[in-house]
Coordinates of C-alpha atoms in Angstrom, one line a residue:
M1 CA 19.5 13.2 48.2
E2 CA 22.7 14.5 49.8
I3 CA 23.9 13.3 53.2
R4 CA 25.5 15.1 56.2
N5 CA 26.7 13.2 59.3
I6 CA 27.1 15.2 62.5
A7 CA 27.6 14.5 66.2
V8 CA 26.3 16.8 69.0
I9 CA 29.0 17.1 71.7
A10 CA 28.9 19.0 74.9
H11 CA 29.4 18.9 78.7
V12 CA 26.6 17.4 80.9
D13 CA 23.4 19.5 80.9
H14 CA 24.5 22.1 78.3
G15 CA 21.4 21.2 76.2
K16 CA 22.4 18.6 73.6
T17 CA 19.2 16.5 73.8
T18 CA 16.9 19.5 73.9
L19 CA 18.5 20.9 70.8
V20 CA 18.1 17.6 68.9
D21 CA 14.4 17.6 70.0
E22 CA 13.9 21.0 68.4
L23 CA 15.8 20.1 65.2
L24 CA 13.5 17.0 64.9
K25 CA 10.4 19.2 65.4
Q26 CA 11.3 22.1 63.2
S27 CA 12.5 19.9 60.3
G28 CA 9.0 18.4 60.2
T29 CA 10.5 14.9 60.8
L30 CA 8.3 14.3 63.9
N31 CA 4.5 14.1 63.6
E32 CA 3.3 17.4 65.0
R33 CA 0.0 16.0 66.1
K34 CA 1.7 13.5 68.4
D35 CA 3.0 14.5 71.9
F36 CA 6.4 13.1 72.4
G37 CA 7.1 15.0 75.6
E38 CA 10.5 16.5 76.5
R39 CA 14.0 15.1 75.6
V40 CA 12.6 12.5 73.2
M41 CA 16.1 11.2 72.5
D42 CA 16.6 10.1 76.2
S43 CA 14.9 6.7 75.9
N44 CA 15.4 4.9 79.1
D45 CA 13.9 5.7 82.5
I46 CA 17.2 6.5 84.2
E47 CA 18.1 9.0 81.5
K48 CA 14.8 10.7 81.9
K49 CA 15.0 10.8 85.7
R50 CA 18.6 12.0 85.9
G51 CA 18.4 14.3 82.8
I52 CA 21.6 13.0 81.4
T53 CA 22.4 11.0 78.2
I54 CA 24.0 7.7 78.9
L55 CA 23.9 5.9 75.5
S56 CA 24.7 7.6 72.2
K57 CA 21.7 7.6 69.9
N58 CA 21.3 8.5 66.3
T59 CA 18.4 10.0 64.4
A60 CA 17.9 11.2 60.8
I61 CA 16.4 14.5 59.9
Y62 CA 15.2 15.5 56.5
Y63 CA 15.6 19.2 55.6
G64 CA 14.9 20.2 52.0
D65 CA 17.0 18.0 49.7
Y66 CA 19.3 16.9 52.6
K67 CA 19.3 14.0 55.0
I68 CA 21.2 15.0 58.2
N69 CA 22.3 12.0 60.4
I70 CA 22.6 13.4 63.9
I71 CA 24.2 11.4 66.8
D72 CA 23.4 12.6 70.3
T73 CA 26.3 11.8 72.6
P74 CA 26.8 11.5 76.3
G75 CA 28.5 14.5 78.0
H76 CA 29.8 12.6 81.1
S77 CA 33.4 11.3 80.9
D78 CA 32.3 8.0 82.4
F79 CA 30.6 7.3 79.0
G80 CA 33.7 8.5 77.0
G81 CA 33.7 5.1 75.3
E82 CA 30.5 6.0 73.6
V83 CA 31.7 9.4 72.4
E84 CA 35.0 8.2 71.2
R85 CA 33.7 5.7 68.6
V86 CA 30.8 7.9 67.5
L87 CA 33.2 10.6 66.4
K88 CA 34.8 8.3 63.9
M89 CA 31.4 7.9 62.1
V90 CA 30.7 11.6 61.4
D91 CA 32.2 14.4 59.3
G92 CA 31.5 17.3 61.6
V93 CA 30.6 18.2 65.2
L94 CA 28.2 20.6 66.8
L95 CA 29.8 21.8 70.0
L96 CA 27.3 23.2 72.5
V97 CA 28.6 25.4 75.3
D98 CA 26.5 26.9 78.0
A99 CA 26.5 30.8 77.8
Q100 CA 27.0 31.1 81.5
E101 CA 29.1 28.1 82.6
G102 CA 31.4 28.2 79.6
V103 CA 34.0 25.5 78.9
M104 CA 33.9 22.6 81.4
P105 CA 36.0 19.5 81.9
Q106 CA 33.9 17.2 79.6
T107 CA 33.8 20.0 76.9
K108 CA 37.6 19.6 76.9
F109 CA 37.4 15.9 76.8
V110 CA 35.1 15.6 73.8
V111 CA 36.7 18.5 71.9
K112 CA 40.2 17.0 72.3
K113 CA 38.8 13.7 70.7
A114 CA 37.1 15.6 67.8
L115 CA 40.1 17.8 66.9
S116 CA 42.5 14.9 66.9
L117 CA 40.3 13.2 64.3
G118 CA 40.4 16.3 62.1
L119 CA 36.7 17.2 62.5
K120 CA 35.7 20.8 61.9
P121 CA 33.4 22.1 64.6
I122 CA 30.4 24.4 64.6
V123 CA 30.2 26.2 67.9
V124 CA 26.7 26.9 69.4
V125 CA 26.6 29.1 72.5
N126 CA 23.4 27.8 74.1
K127 CA 21.2 29.1 76.9
I128 CA 21.8 32.8 75.9
D129 CA 18.5 33.6 77.7
K130 CA 20.1 33.0 81.1
P131 CA 20.3 36.2 83.2
A132 CA 24.0 35.7 83.9
A133 CA 24.9 34.6 80.3
E134 CA 28.2 36.0 78.9
P135 CA 28.3 34.7 75.3
D136 CA 31.3 36.8 74.2
R137 CA 33.4 35.5 77.1
V138 CA 32.4 31.9 76.3
V139 CA 33.4 32.3 72.6
D140 CA 36.9 33.5 73.7
E141 CA 37.1 30.5 76.1
V142 CA 36.3 28.1 73.3
F143 CA 38.9 29.8 71.0
D144 CA 41.6 29.5 73.8
L145 CA 40.7 25.9 74.3
F146 CA 41.1 25.1 70.6
V147 CA 44.5 26.8 70.6
N148 CA 45.6 24.8 73.7
L149 CA 44.5 21.6 72.0
D150 CA 46.6 22.4 68.9
A151 CA 43.7 23.0 66.5
T152 CA 44.6 23.6 62.9
D153 CA 44.0 27.0 61.3
E154 CA 41.0 25.5 59.5
Q155 CA 39.5 24.2 62.8
L156 CA 40.1 27.6 64.5
D157 CA 38.0 29.3 61.8
F158 CA 34.8 28.0 63.2
P159 CA 31.3 29.5 62.7
V160 CA 29.5 30.6 65.9
L161 CA 25.8 30.6 66.5
Y162 CA 23.9 31.9 69.5
A163 CA 20.9 29.8 70.7
A164 CA 18.3 29.0 73.3
A165 CA 17.4 25.4 72.4
R166 CA 14.6 25.2 74.9
D167 CA 12.8 28.1 73.1
G168 CA 13.7 26.7 69.6
Y169 CA 15.8 29.5 68.1
A170 CA 19.4 30.1 66.9
K171 CA 20.9 33.2 65.3
Y172 CA 24.2 34.3 63.6
D173 CA 24.4 37.5 65.7
L174 CA 23.3 38.5 69.2
G175 CA 21.3 41.4 67.7
D176 CA 19.2 39.3 65.4
D177 CA 15.6 38.4 66.0
N178 CA 14.6 35.2 67.9
L179 CA 12.9 33.2 65.2
D180 CA 13.7 29.6 64.6
L181 CA 16.6 27.1 64.0
K182 CA 16.9 27.8 60.3
P183 CA 20.4 29.5 60.7
L184 CA 21.6 26.2 62.3
F185 CA 20.2 24.0 59.5
E186 CA 21.9 26.3 56.9
T187 CA 25.3 26.3 58.8
I188 CA 25.3 22.5 59.1
I189 CA 24.6 22.1 55.3
S190 CA 27.3 24.7 54.3
H191 CA 30.0 23.8 56.9
V192 CA 29.8 20.0 57.3
P193 CA 31.6 18.3 54.4
A194 CA 29.8 15.7 52.4
P195 CA 30.8 12.1 53.3
S196 CA 33.9 10.9 51.5
G197 CA 34.0 7.5 49.7
S198 CA 32.5 6.2 46.5
E199 CA 29.3 4.4 45.8
D200 CA 31.0 2.4 43.0
A201 CA 33.8 1.1 45.2
P202 CA 33.6 -2.3 47.0
L203 CA 31.5 -2.3 50.2
Q204 CA 33.1 -1.2 53.5
M205 CA 31.0 -0.5 56.6
Q206 CA 32.0 -0.4 60.3
A207 CA 29.9 -1.0 63.3
F208 CA 30.0 1.6 66.1
T209 CA 27.0 0.7 68.3
L210 CA 25.3 -2.6 69.1
D211 CA 21.7 -3.4 69.9
Y212 CA 19.9 -6.6 70.6
D213 CA 16.6 -8.0 69.4
N214 CA 15.1 -11.2 70.8
Y215 CA 13.9 -12.2 67.3
V216 CA 16.7 -11.3 64.9
G217 CA 19.7 -11.4 67.5
R218 CA 22.4 -8.9 67.5
I219 CA 21.9 -5.7 65.5
A220 CA 24.9 -3.5 64.5
I221 CA 24.5 0.2 63.8
A222 CA 27.2 1.2 61.2
R223 CA 28.3 3.8 58.8
I224 CA 28.9 2.9 55.2
F225 CA 32.3 4.2 54.2
N226 CA 32.3 2.9 50.6
G227 CA 30.0 1.1 48.2
R228 CA 26.4 0.2 48.8
V229 CA 24.6 -2.5 50.8
K230 CA 21.4 -4.4 49.9
K231 CA 19.1 -6.6 52.0
G232 CA 20.0 -10.3 51.4
Q233 CA 23.5 -9.4 50.2
N234 CA 26.3 -11.9 50.9
V235 CA 29.1 -10.1 52.8
L236 CA 32.3 -10.9 54.7
L237 CA 32.8 -10.0 58.4
L238 CA 36.4 -8.9 59.2
K239 CA 37.0 -9.2 62.9
K240 CA 39.6 -6.9 64.7
N241 CA 41.7 -10.0 65.5
G242 CA 42.0 -10.9 61.8
E243 CA 39.3 -13.6 61.7
T244 CA 36.9 -13.6 58.8
M245 CA 33.4 -14.9 58.5
N246 CA 30.9 -15.3 55.6
G247 CA 27.4 -14.1 56.2
R248 CA 24.3 -12.4 54.8
I249 CA 22.5 -9.1 55.6
T250 CA 19.2 -10.6 56.8
K251 CA 17.7 -7.2 57.8
L252 CA 18.5 -3.7 56.8
I253 CA 17.1 -0.7 58.8
G254 CA 17.2 3.0 58.0
F255 CA 16.4 5.9 60.4
K256 CA 13.8 8.6 60.2
G257 CA 13.3 10.7 63.3
L258 CA 12.7 8.3 66.2
E259 CA 11.5 5.6 63.8
R260 CA 13.4 2.6 62.4
I261 CA 12.2 1.7 58.9
E262 CA 13.1 -1.5 57.0
I263 CA 14.8 -0.6 53.7
D264 CA 16.2 -2.6 50.8
E265 CA 19.3 -0.6 50.0
A266 CA 21.6 2.0 51.4
V267 CA 24.6 3.9 49.9
C268 CA 28.0 5.2 50.9
G269 CA 27.9 7.9 53.6
D270 CA 24.7 6.7 55.3
I271 CA 24.2 5.3 58.8
V272 CA 22.2 2.1 59.0
A273 CA 21.4 -0.8 61.3
F274 CA 21.6 -4.4 60.1
A275 CA 21.3 -8.0 61.4
G276 CA 23.0 -11.1 60.2
F277 CA 26.0 -11.7 62.4
D278 CA 25.6 -12.9 66.0
T279 CA 29.4 -12.4 66.6
I280 CA 29.8 -8.9 65.3
D281 CA 31.5 -6.5 67.7
I282 CA 32.0 -2.8 67.7
G283 CA 34.8 -1.7 65.3
D284 CA 34.4 -4.8 63.1
T285 CA 34.3 -4.3 59.3
V286 CA 31.6 -5.7 57.0
A287 CA 33.1 -5.9 53.5
D288 CA 32.5 -7.1 49.9
V289 CA 33.2 -10.8 49.5
E290 CA 35.3 -10.4 46.4
H291 CA 37.4 -7.4 47.7
P292 CA 37.6 -7.6 51.5
E293 CA 39.4 -4.4 52.8
P294 CA 39.3 -3.9 56.7
L295 CA 38.9 -0.4 58.1
E296 CA 41.1 0.8 60.9
P297 CA 39.8 -0.7 64.2
L298 CA 38.3 1.6 66.8
H299 CA 40.4 2.3 69.9
I300 CA 38.4 2.3 73.1
E301 CA 39.8 3.6 76.3
E302 CA 40.4 1.0 79.1
P303 CA 38.3 0.9 82.3
T304 CA 39.7 2.8 85.3
L305 CA 37.5 1.5 88.1
S306 CA 36.2 -1.9 89.2
V307 CA 33.7 -3.3 91.7
Y308 CA 32.8 -6.8 92.8
L309 CA 29.1 -7.9 92.2
S310 CA 28.0 -11.0 94.0
V311 CA 24.9 -13.0 95.0
N312 CA 23.1 -11.5 97.9
D313 CA 23.8 -13.8 100.9
S314 CA 22.4 -11.7 103.7
P315 CA 19.7 -13.1 106.1
L316 CA 17.1 -11.1 104.1
S317 CA 18.1 -12.4 100.7
G318 CA 15.3 -13.6 98.4
T319 CA 12.6 -11.7 100.2
E320 CA 12.4 -8.6 97.9
G321 CA 13.9 -9.5 94.5
K322 CA 12.8 -11.6 91.5
Y323 CA 16.2 -12.8 90.3
V324 CA 18.5 -13.9 93.2
T325 CA 20.7 -16.7 91.7
A326 CA 24.3 -16.5 90.3
T327 CA 23.1 -17.9 87.0
K328 CA 20.5 -15.1 86.5
L329 CA 23.1 -12.5 87.5
K330 CA 25.7 -13.9 85.1
D331 CA 23.2 -14.0 82.2
R332 CA 22.3 -10.4 82.7
L333 CA 26.0 -9.3 82.8
V334 CA 26.7 -11.3 79.6
K335 CA 23.7 -9.4 78.0
E336 CA 25.2 -6.1 79.2
A337 CA 28.7 -6.9 77.8
R338 CA 27.1 -7.6 74.4
T339 CA 26.2 -3.9 73.8
N340 CA 28.3 -2.0 76.4
I341 CA 31.9 -2.3 75.3
A342 CA 33.3 0.3 77.7
M343 CA 32.4 -2.1 80.5
K344 CA 34.1 -5.5 81.1
F345 CA 33.2 -8.3 83.5
E346 CA 34.9 -11.6 84.6
E347 CA 33.7 -14.4 86.9
I348 CA 36.1 -14.9 89.7
G349 CA 34.3 -17.4 91.9
E350 CA 31.0 -19.0 92.7
G351 CA 28.5 -16.2 92.3
K352 CA 31.1 -13.4 92.2
F353 CA 31.9 -11.1 89.3
R354 CA 34.5 -8.4 88.8
V355 CA 32.9 -5.5 86.8
S356 CA 35.2 -2.8 85.4
G357 CA 34.0 0.5 84.0
R358 CA 35.0 4.1 83.3
G359 CA 33.8 5.7 86.5
E360 CA 31.5 5.5 89.5
L361 CA 28.5 6.9 87.6
Q362 CA 28.7 4.2 84.9
I363 CA 28.8 1.4 87.5
C364 CA 25.9 3.0 89.5
I365 CA 23.8 3.2 86.3
L366 CA 24.4 -0.6 85.7
A367 CA 23.5 -1.3 89.3
E368 CA 20.4 0.9 89.2
N369 CA 19.2 -0.9 85.9
L370 CA 19.7 -4.3 87.6
R371 CA 17.7 -3.2 90.6
R372 CA 14.8 -1.9 88.5
E373 CA 14.7 -5.2 86.6
G374 CA 14.2 -7.1 89.8
Y375 CA 17.7 -8.3 90.6
E376 CA 19.1 -8.8 94.2
F377 CA 22.9 -8.6 94.7
S378 CA 25.7 -7.1 96.8
I379 CA 28.3 -4.7 95.5
S380 CA 31.7 -3.7 96.9
R381 CA 33.5 -0.4 97.2
P382 CA 34.8 0.8 93.9
Q383 CA 38.6 0.4 93.5
V384 CA 40.9 2.0 90.9
I385 CA 42.6 -0.3 88.4
V386 CA 46.3 -0.1 89.0
K387 CA 48.8 -0.8 86.2
E388 CA 52.3 -1.9 86.4
E389 CA 54.9 -0.6 83.9
N390 CA 58.7 -0.9 84.1
G391 CA 58.4 -2.0 87.7
K392 CA 56.3 1.0 88.7
H393 CA 52.7 1.0 90.0
L394 CA 50.6 3.5 87.9
E395 CA 47.1 4.7 88.9
P396 CA 44.5 6.8 87.0
F397 CA 44.5 10.6 87.6
E398 CA 41.6 13.0 86.8
L399 CA 41.3 16.7 86.0
L400 CA 38.8 18.0 88.6
V401 CA 37.1 21.4 88.1
V402 CA 35.1 22.9 91.0
D403 CA 32.9 26.0 90.9
V404 CA 32.3 27.1 94.5
P405 CA 31.1 30.2 96.4
D406 CA 34.1 32.2 97.7
D407 CA 33.2 31.5 101.3
F408 CA 33.9 27.8 100.9
V409 CA 37.1 27.9 98.8
G410 CA 39.4 27.2 101.9
T411 CA 37.4 24.2 103.0
V412 CA 37.4 22.6 99.6
I413 CA 41.2 23.1 99.1
E414 CA 41.9 21.7 102.5
K415 CA 39.7 18.6 102.0
L416 CA 41.1 17.9 98.5
G417 CA 44.7 18.3 99.7
K418 CA 44.1 15.4 102.1
R419 CA 43.0 13.4 99.1
K420 CA 46.4 14.0 97.3
A421 CA 45.0 16.7 94.9
E422 CA 47.3 19.3 93.4
M423 CA 45.8 22.7 92.5
V424 CA 46.6 23.7 88.9
T425 CA 44.6 27.0 88.5
M426 CA 42.3 29.3 90.5
M427 CA 40.2 31.9 88.8
P428 CA 37.5 34.3 90.2
M429 CA 34.3 34.0 88.2
G430 CA 32.6 37.1 89.5
N431 CA 29.1 36.8 91.2
G432 CA 31.0 35.7 94.4
R433 CA 32.2 32.4 92.9
T434 CA 35.6 30.9 92.2
R435 CA 36.6 28.2 89.7
I436 CA 39.5 25.9 90.8
E437 CA 41.2 23.1 88.8
F438 CA 42.9 20.2 90.4
E439 CA 44.8 17.1 89.3
I440 CA 43.8 14.3 91.6
P441 CA 44.1 10.5 91.8
S442 CA 40.8 8.8 90.8
R443 CA 41.1 7.0 94.2
G444 CA 40.9 10.4 96.0
L445 CA 37.5 11.2 94.4
I446 CA 35.8 8.1 95.6
G447 CA 33.4 9.1 98.3
Y448 CA 34.0 12.9 98.0
R449 CA 30.9 14.1 96.1
S450 CA 28.5 14.0 99.0
E451 CA 31.1 15.5 101.3
F452 CA 31.7 18.3 98.8
L453 CA 28.0 19.1 98.6
T454 CA 27.8 19.3 102.4
D455 CA 30.9 21.6 102.6
T456 CA 29.5 24.0 100.0
K457 CA 25.9 23.9 101.3
G458 CA 24.7 22.4 98.0
E459 CA 26.0 25.3 96.0
G460 CA 29.2 23.8 94.6
I461 CA 29.5 22.3 91.1
M462 CA 32.0 19.5 90.6
N463 CA 33.1 17.9 87.4
S464 CA 36.0 15.6 86.5
S465 CA 37.5 13.8 83.4
F466 CA 40.1 11.2 83.0
L467 CA 43.6 12.6 82.5
E468 CA 46.3 9.8 82.3
Y469 CA 48.0 7.1 84.3
R470 CA 50.7 8.4 86.7
E471 CA 52.9 6.9 89.4
F472 CA 51.0 5.6 92.5
R473 CA 50.8 8.3 95.1
G474 CA 50.6 7.5 98.8
I475 CA 48.1 5.8 101.1
P476 CA 44.5 5.9 100.0
Y477 CA 42.0 8.2 101.8
R478 CA 40.0 6.5 104.6
R479 CA 36.6 7.4 106.1
G480 CA 37.2 9.2 109.4
N481 CA 34.1 7.8 111.2
G482 CA 33.4 4.2 112.1
A483 CA 30.1 2.3 111.6
M484 CA 27.3 1.4 114.0
V485 CA 26.8 -2.4 113.4
S486 CA 23.7 -4.3 114.5
M487 CA 24.3 -7.4 116.7
A488 CA 20.8 -8.7 116.5
N489 CA 18.2 -9.9 113.9
G490 CA 14.6 -8.4 113.9
E491 CA 12.9 -5.0 113.5
A492 CA 14.5 -1.7 114.6
A493 CA 12.7 -0.4 117.7
G494 CA 12.0 3.3 118.3
Y495 CA 13.2 3.1 121.9
A496 CA 16.6 1.5 121.0
L497 CA 17.1 4.0 118.1
Y498 CA 16.3 6.9 120.5
N499 CA 19.1 5.8 122.8
L500 CA 21.5 5.2 119.9
Q501 CA 21.0 8.5 118.0
E502 CA 23.3 10.4 120.3
R503 CA 26.1 8.0 119.3
G504 CA 25.9 8.9 115.6
K505 CA 23.9 9.3 112.4
L506 CA 21.3 6.6 111.9
F507 CA 20.4 5.0 108.5
V508 CA 17.3 3.1 109.7
K509 CA 14.0 4.0 111.2
P510 CA 11.6 2.1 113.5
G511 CA 10.1 -0.9 111.9
D512 CA 13.0 -1.5 109.4
K513 CA 14.3 -5.0 109.1
V514 CA 17.8 -5.4 110.5
Y515 CA 20.2 -8.3 111.0
A516 CA 23.5 -9.1 112.8
G517 CA 26.4 -7.5 110.8
M518 CA 24.2 -4.9 109.1
V519 CA 25.4 -1.2 109.3
I520 CA 22.6 0.9 110.8
G521 CA 24.4 4.2 111.1
E522 CA 27.7 6.2 111.2
H523 CA 29.5 6.3 114.5
N524 CA 30.4 9.8 115.9
R525 CA 34.0 8.6 116.4
S526 CA 36.5 6.5 114.5
G527 CA 36.2 2.8 115.0
D528 CA 33.1 0.6 114.7
I529 CA 30.6 0.0 117.5
D530 CA 28.3 -3.0 117.9
V531 CA 24.8 -2.0 119.0
N532 CA 21.4 -3.6 119.6
P533 CA 18.8 -1.7 117.5
I534 CA 15.8 -4.0 118.4
K535 CA 16.0 -3.6 122.2
G536 CA 12.6 -2.6 123.6
K537 CA 11.8 -0.8 126.8
K538 CA 11.3 -3.0 129.9
L539 CA 7.7 -2.6 130.8
T540 CA 6.5 -2.5 134.4
N541 CA 3.1 -1.8 135.9
V542 CA 4.3 1.4 137.4
R543 CA 3.9 4.5 135.3
A544 CA 6.7 7.1 135.8
A545 CA 5.6 10.7 135.4
G546 CA 7.1 12.2 132.3
S547 CA 9.4 9.4 131.3
D548 CA 6.8 7.6 129.1
D549 CA 6.3 10.7 126.8
A550 CA 6.6 10.1 123.0
I551 CA 10.3 9.7 122.0
K552 CA 11.7 12.2 119.5
L553 CA 13.8 10.7 116.7
V554 CA 16.0 12.5 114.2
P555 CA 15.0 11.4 110.6
P556 CA 17.5 8.9 109.3
A557 CA 20.0 9.8 106.6
E558 CA 18.5 8.5 103.3
M559 CA 21.0 6.2 101.6
T560 CA 20.9 6.3 97.8
L561 CA 23.0 3.8 95.8
E562 CA 25.7 6.5 95.0
K563 CA 25.9 7.7 98.5
A564 CA 26.2 4.1 99.9
L565 CA 29.0 3.2 97.4
E566 CA 30.8 6.4 98.4
W567 CA 30.4 5.8 102.1
I568 CA 31.5 2.2 102.5
E569 CA 35.0 0.9 103.2
E570 CA 36.8 -2.3 101.9
D571 CA 35.3 -4.5 104.7
E572 CA 31.7 -3.4 103.8
L573 CA 29.2 -4.1 101.0
V574 CA 26.0 -2.5 99.7
E575 CA 23.1 -4.9 99.6
V576 CA 20.9 -3.9 96.6
T577 CA 17.4 -5.1 96.1
P578 CA 14.4 -3.6 94.1
E579 CA 13.0 -2.2 97.3
S580 CA 15.9 -1.5 99.6
I581 CA 19.5 -0.3 99.8
R582 CA 21.3 -1.6 102.9
I583 CA 24.9 -1.4 104.0
R584 CA 26.4 -4.5 105.7
K585 CA 29.8 -5.8 106.8
R586 CA 31.5 -8.2 104.4
Y587 CA 31.7 -10.8 107.3
L588 CA 28.4 -10.8 109.3
D589 CA 29.6 -12.8 112.3
I590 CA 31.2 -10.6 114.9
S591 CA 34.0 -13.0 115.9
E592 CA 34.9 -13.7 112.2
R593 CA 35.0 -9.9 111.6
K594 CA 37.5 -9.4 114.4
R595 CA 39.6 -12.3 113.3
M596 CA 39.8 -11.0 109.7
A597 CA 40.6 -7.4 111.0
K598 CA 43.6 -8.9 113.0
S599 CA 44.9 -10.8 110.0
T600 CA 44.6 -7.6 107.8
V601 CA 46.6 -5.6 110.4
R602 CA 49.3 -8.4 110.5
L603 CA 49.5 -8.4 106.7
G604 CA 49.9 -4.6 106.7
E605 CA 52.7 -4.8 109.3
S606 CA 54.6 -7.4 107.3

């Protein structure tokens, strides 16, 4: 049976996972009588809820005499570490582009990686059934992108298919009938080269994803570049740092659709999972004991953003979560570090950890997972990781692309200008919309997404991808408004909130638990204000006409984890529990807060 290895790459929400679903169904690999639901490749709850792919996943499809290994990759640049290493494992890429949106930032990000590795793409213009679809324009955009990224003549001669993955069809020409995905299967078989390497050569396989099983320990998912591997075989592990380790393949697993099947042997070119080494890391080579030849290690891009996770020490700690101690939090972060190599963490004090990742979304996903598992903790405002080279401070910059209605262009440009963004291009898209590209420090994007949605009345689309490290640029952007901080412990009272709502936007409602130092709203003006949200009305035995009518409260602003992290400043933390998300001051005591604020000002002056 011949093997083909291919990765599906695209921008967020251009239909990668839906297409893989249909390929699985139409190849007959999935059991037709079983209902798997939509987006079967998105395995965890957060992926299903958000509709995005976070972890790269592989599946194997059998079509005629061919086994096609397909890897579904994330489209968001925060998970670029996943995409990067996956592309080293395949021989071709399926590039999906939305027939309406066209080339987007993450499209550029993943295509640049694929072309630099010499992979030949198959371009699929997806969602051609959209009313505003312009497939011909999109094909021209893709060609221009390839030229700009210095694609070879061979890469520029790419096949194009037109598809609607949701309806399960692809075609060579727009005028063809809407039948099935057979044209796509045929194109994969004819255009993706067979794996290189020899079955008779000494074994060489490289791990590109890690999994963990409580019974067999660490499981590596790897591609066999040379030779063959058998269950029970003695092999040599070659670490990236030059260390070697003898071991044995205790379990060998093959893929078929969504299933993992135990197998006895696999040959060159295939993708398998195996157990046997607890210390194996991504990029390590497993080789023949007699002829150990290491493969080139995988390069993973460094994290650009960090936050501090610490044990929850608020007055309400331990009342809502299952795991509240530093030991439990550390154990969970160690477990995360085993399989997520794009994220790093270090312990920097009693119950305090510095977690570094590729972007706000990646860190929010980790925090959301911890919360769902029953952990309680506090998290600081994200900060960019600044490098120092040749005596200069360098910070990460991003390419930001926004699609906005024409009426809001001026507002968006003005707001981004304050955040040190430089406009690169501006292009009318028709339909009353404009696409603008900016180069902006990553720092300037922290806290902007919710403001952007407000400014564009929810109609703006905003995407960014990491560009490079450049010289540090100016003072970071600060929130314009202060916070309303509780000065008492108890339950928020409707009467008190009614009197406070004219001072700003509230985050709490009557009956919510509050404590001294907790932020209960955003002040209308700059500067923090200390308030009493539990104060009730003084009761007398005299009833005043009209004044005792039911009070009218504006509904509080709902704070999600992302919104809270975007909103807070350096002196604030987000308290995360399985049931609540609260914002608090780092120092709860009012006098300590004032003392720390003075010392910070003195430090800034000196």
